[in-house]
Amino acid sequence: MRVRFTALLAALALALSVSTAWAQSQTGQIFGKVTDESGAILPGVTVTLSGPVLLQPLTASTSETGTFQFPRLEVGTYKVKFELPGFKTIIKEGIQVSVGFSANVSAQMAVSTVQETVTVTGESPIVDTKETGTKSTFTVEQLQSIPSARDPWVILQQTAGIAMDRENIGGNMSGQQSNFVSRGASPGNTKWSVDGIDTTDMAATGASPTYYDFDAFQEMTINTGGVDVSQQTGGVGVMLVTKSGSDRFRGSTRFYETNDRFESNNITDDMRRQGASSGNPIQDIKDYGIEMGGPIRKGRAWVWGSFGKNDINVGVVNFYKPTPECQAFKSSAVALGTPIKDVNQCLNPDNTLLQTTNLKGEVQLFKGNKLSVFNSMSKKERNARGADDLHPIETTQRQRAVSPNFGTKWWLTGPSPTYKFGDQWVLTDRLLMDVDYAHVGNNFILDFHEDALSDVQPALIVSTGLNLRSASQSVFLRPVNSVNYNGNYFLPATLGADHALKFGAYWRDAYSESIGHTGGFASARFPNQAAFDTDTCATGLAAGCAASLTRDSHTAYRLTNIAAFVQDTITHQRLTFQLGVRYDMNHDEALAATIPASGLMPDLLPAVSFPGVDPGITFKDISPRLGVTYDLQGDGRTVARVNYARYYGQVGTGGVAGQVNPLTGVTVRYPWVDINGDRFVQANEVQPASGNFANFQALSGNWDPANPSSPKTANTNDPDLKNDSTDEVIAGVAREIGRGFAVDAAYIWRRYDNFSSSFTLRSDGSFVSSGDYIPVQYTPQTSACPVAGARCDAVTAYYPSFQLGGITRQINTPNFHRSYNGFEVNARRRMQNHWMMNTSVSYNSIIQHYGDGSYQNPNNIAVRNGFQYDYATSGSGIGNVFVNARWLFKLSGLYQLPYAFNVSAFYNARQGYPFEAAVVVNNPITLADGRTVTALPNGGGNPTIILDPIGENRLPNYQNLDLHVERPISFGSTRIVPAVDVFNVTNNNTIQALRGTQNATNANNIQAIVAPRVLRFGVRVSW
């Protein structure tokens, strides 16, 4: 892999030459105004800020308007002291600062002829008078005491308005990161950051590049809308803040275990008859680790570190060991005759090992200057990624870190590394700047379950989706280097108001390299199980069998992102304006690489040596942000707000250049006759229509049958291609209804536009249109619909009126957009008087709008246009889930009982997700002209036709309750907290996914259900 050292050195030189700043830094601020008892402003008051997260106290003087500001404070609890000769000194303690929170700590000072101090506690504000968006903050107290599976994704599950693609019961889903949707936004626009480092995976945009030690977190903040200029996208912003050292040596260790000895069964006989012959139990989960930190030199240098390991072993519905005895349980009749406990003993363990280390250091170089260093190493190993009822063990993949043969260990390969070097400089009490450099060495390999499977062709049963024999291998290297520069400047009493300026610049170099191989260079496609069992593919073309021929992939991309932004927060009495603008430049290119010829059909899929290409397209986006808040009563307890924002999409590596890269993975499908009867594809058995390999049934990848070895592709990008955009308006009001108790209500409107897609071209270079497709009526044969209750309705499918070519152009999809309307109410109460609470209710509607020219293939447009948008999960270890919930309700809280017992709970409910019942247009198909075909002509293939408008047919509503009980025991400065968690208290068995193909033997079979009730025992020791 080639790394652009010159660019990296230039960026580092720039970072060292400017002296500081912050880009999506995970900090908050304290501000306020000081007056005397008559309300007259007091300039020149000395304001001193101290707290355990500060190496040294900070000081400021109030301006001529009596105002002050401490920007970019780390998460923690602070003390603010106000001093002025002739007045009583005031100390305000227990001021809590979280990510993005602006704490208004104003003071009214009384005249005094003697030295006197007044200390005020318990008045930390809970309403942010400058907040224009929507977010949820989870403190370390909530993270540790509210029952959860202890990873960031289950905290996202607790966040208002966010719908997850899986339900994690006690950690049964913690081996793979979840997908999630908020307000209909693309998950690809999610932003992940750790201690201010943007760590988002730029190849799988929106994903986290790594896994985490949960006990390393001090706080998590989830932004869902109205974000300021420091975030490019309108997606969810996941901001993770790790712990740090202090002037006192402190730490904690823990051990948790969840085991099937303390687990119930939630599978009924009816569910077993519906295909869930087994449950999906937790077999054993162990979560343990330690974190500690303290002073190297008090007030000057701190250090902190952590180590965590999570060993997860779970069962998956109908994912059995490969022995004949266990495979027999795939039959519901056999499974029904055996106790469920014995059936579950036959489940093949899906094992994931997560291991993370963190190290952080901070040192005060000189007054006002702080240097920080952070490192994280994250390792993941999994034995059967993709395990489910349609992927037996040999078709799953092993996941692990990439070998050092592909690059330097601890930098490009090995446990995924993260490094950050930062410097912060407080130049005056009004000017603060900092700079940081970060490297994220994301890498992993998805390998064959066994090395010998590299030469074995996979097989697919088309009607049921069952995979057989083998799979594929993929190697991923995704290092990212970035430099961030940010500053804050406080300018009071200017143009009739106080101005708090935030400005910054950002440079990011993202590289991604992917190498892929499919076993045996082909996949054999059998129309149904009987065709595989009896090998009807050997009888001739009428059997409807097909061969998907593959060529290896080897792509390398470099994406450069340069951004700059400025925002002015203008405060005049009760009114605050936030005016901001952001500029982003994104440019990606495809780099040189070589792929070998197909080992099966080298003439059709020959070797290619690619010199690389610059697509010549650069996105230059300007994003305005405008927010207004008004303190309705002047006491900071009731605040109305409105916000407008324009966001642009997160461009991934290959997002543009991938369109013109000939080395993407190629899969091309043709009719196949198994002449020798071995159920494997040989070159002489592939039989394209009329003997012409340009007459394929289906094609994916950048491949031209007329010039298959060309070092460049005939595909193009529209030179006027634009980045996708999101417009958002939020209007809301927040009200503190009691001490530490606030309620917030907001209406949200969004419009998603400028999506891009690859449109197929005719031979003359014009676009294929929907008018070029011919309708055909299709009714599945009775023999193809053996399941009682299956809906084998007649459907209308479409196929091209001429043979499609493989040449495409990426354009902005004309006349297509999504519209969102939603309403959220949140209530939160800090821990006071023995209890705390966090609750939310959300209503969502996200509609898709297809206009003229917005599609080419009319299949399924009628059930999508004007109906709900349901995000279809793919990858990340799960599929066949369509995320869309019109309503969601979430409630968590803790109560301190007598005798020091703490009881907490999390209740989660939502509407059931859409169920896409469908018919696959499969062999035999009768066309309007009387011909009978096995697949729709001219590249029409075997489409899946959805039967109902999206959102009108849904799975059952979901609800779940988890409980947590703990009893802290203290010995001096040591605190021991034994705890018991009960997940899925009611032992509900809500169906999470069904097999939707109706003309199949597994129609409406249960694919996934909620895991059963289980207990977790744990102990945490802190000192």
PDB file of C-alpha atoms in Angstrom, residues 10 21 63 93 207 224 236 285 294 305 382 392 434 449 453 576 727 804 845 994:
ATOM      1  CA  ALA A  10       3.086  18.847   5.131  1.00  0.00           C
ATOM      2  CA  ALA A  21      -7.607  24.280  17.826  1.00  0.00           C
ATOM      3  CA  SER A  63     -16.292  42.333  30.568  1.00  0.00           C
ATOM      4  CA  GLU A  93     -20.301  24.258  43.378  1.00  0.00           C
ATOM      5  CA  ALA A 207     -19.912   2.785  10.805  1.00  0.00           C
ATOM      6  CA  THR A 224     -29.795  13.730  16.468  1.00  0.00           C
ATOM      7  CA  VAL A 236     -26.476  10.956  14.119  1.00  0.00           C
ATOM      8  CA  ILE A 285     -20.660 -13.999  28.015  1.00  0.00           C
ATOM      9  CA  GLY A 294      -3.590   9.382  38.562  1.00  0.00           C
ATOM     10  CA  GLY A 305      -5.265   3.672  31.011  1.00  0.00           C
ATOM     11  CA  ARG A 382     -15.166 -13.851  15.329  1.00  0.00           C
ATOM     12  CA  PRO A 392     -24.516 -22.849   7.651  1.00  0.00           C
ATOM     13  CA  ASP A 434      -5.752  24.068  19.914  1.00  0.00           C
ATOM     14  CA  HIS A 449     -14.406 -20.416   7.449  1.00  0.00           C
ATOM     15  CA  LEU A 453     -12.785 -23.387   0.980  1.00  0.00           C
ATOM     16  CA  THR A 576     -29.312  34.398  21.336  1.00  0.00           C
ATOM     17  CA  ASP A 727     -32.466  20.585   4.850  1.00  0.00           C
ATOM     18  CA  LEU A 804     -29.222  -4.175 -21.340  1.00  0.00           C
ATOM     19  CA  SER A 845     -43.128   9.799   9.208  1.00  0.00           C
ATOM     20  CA  LEU A 994     -39.547 -13.404   8.883  1.00  0.00           C
TER      21      LEU A 994
END
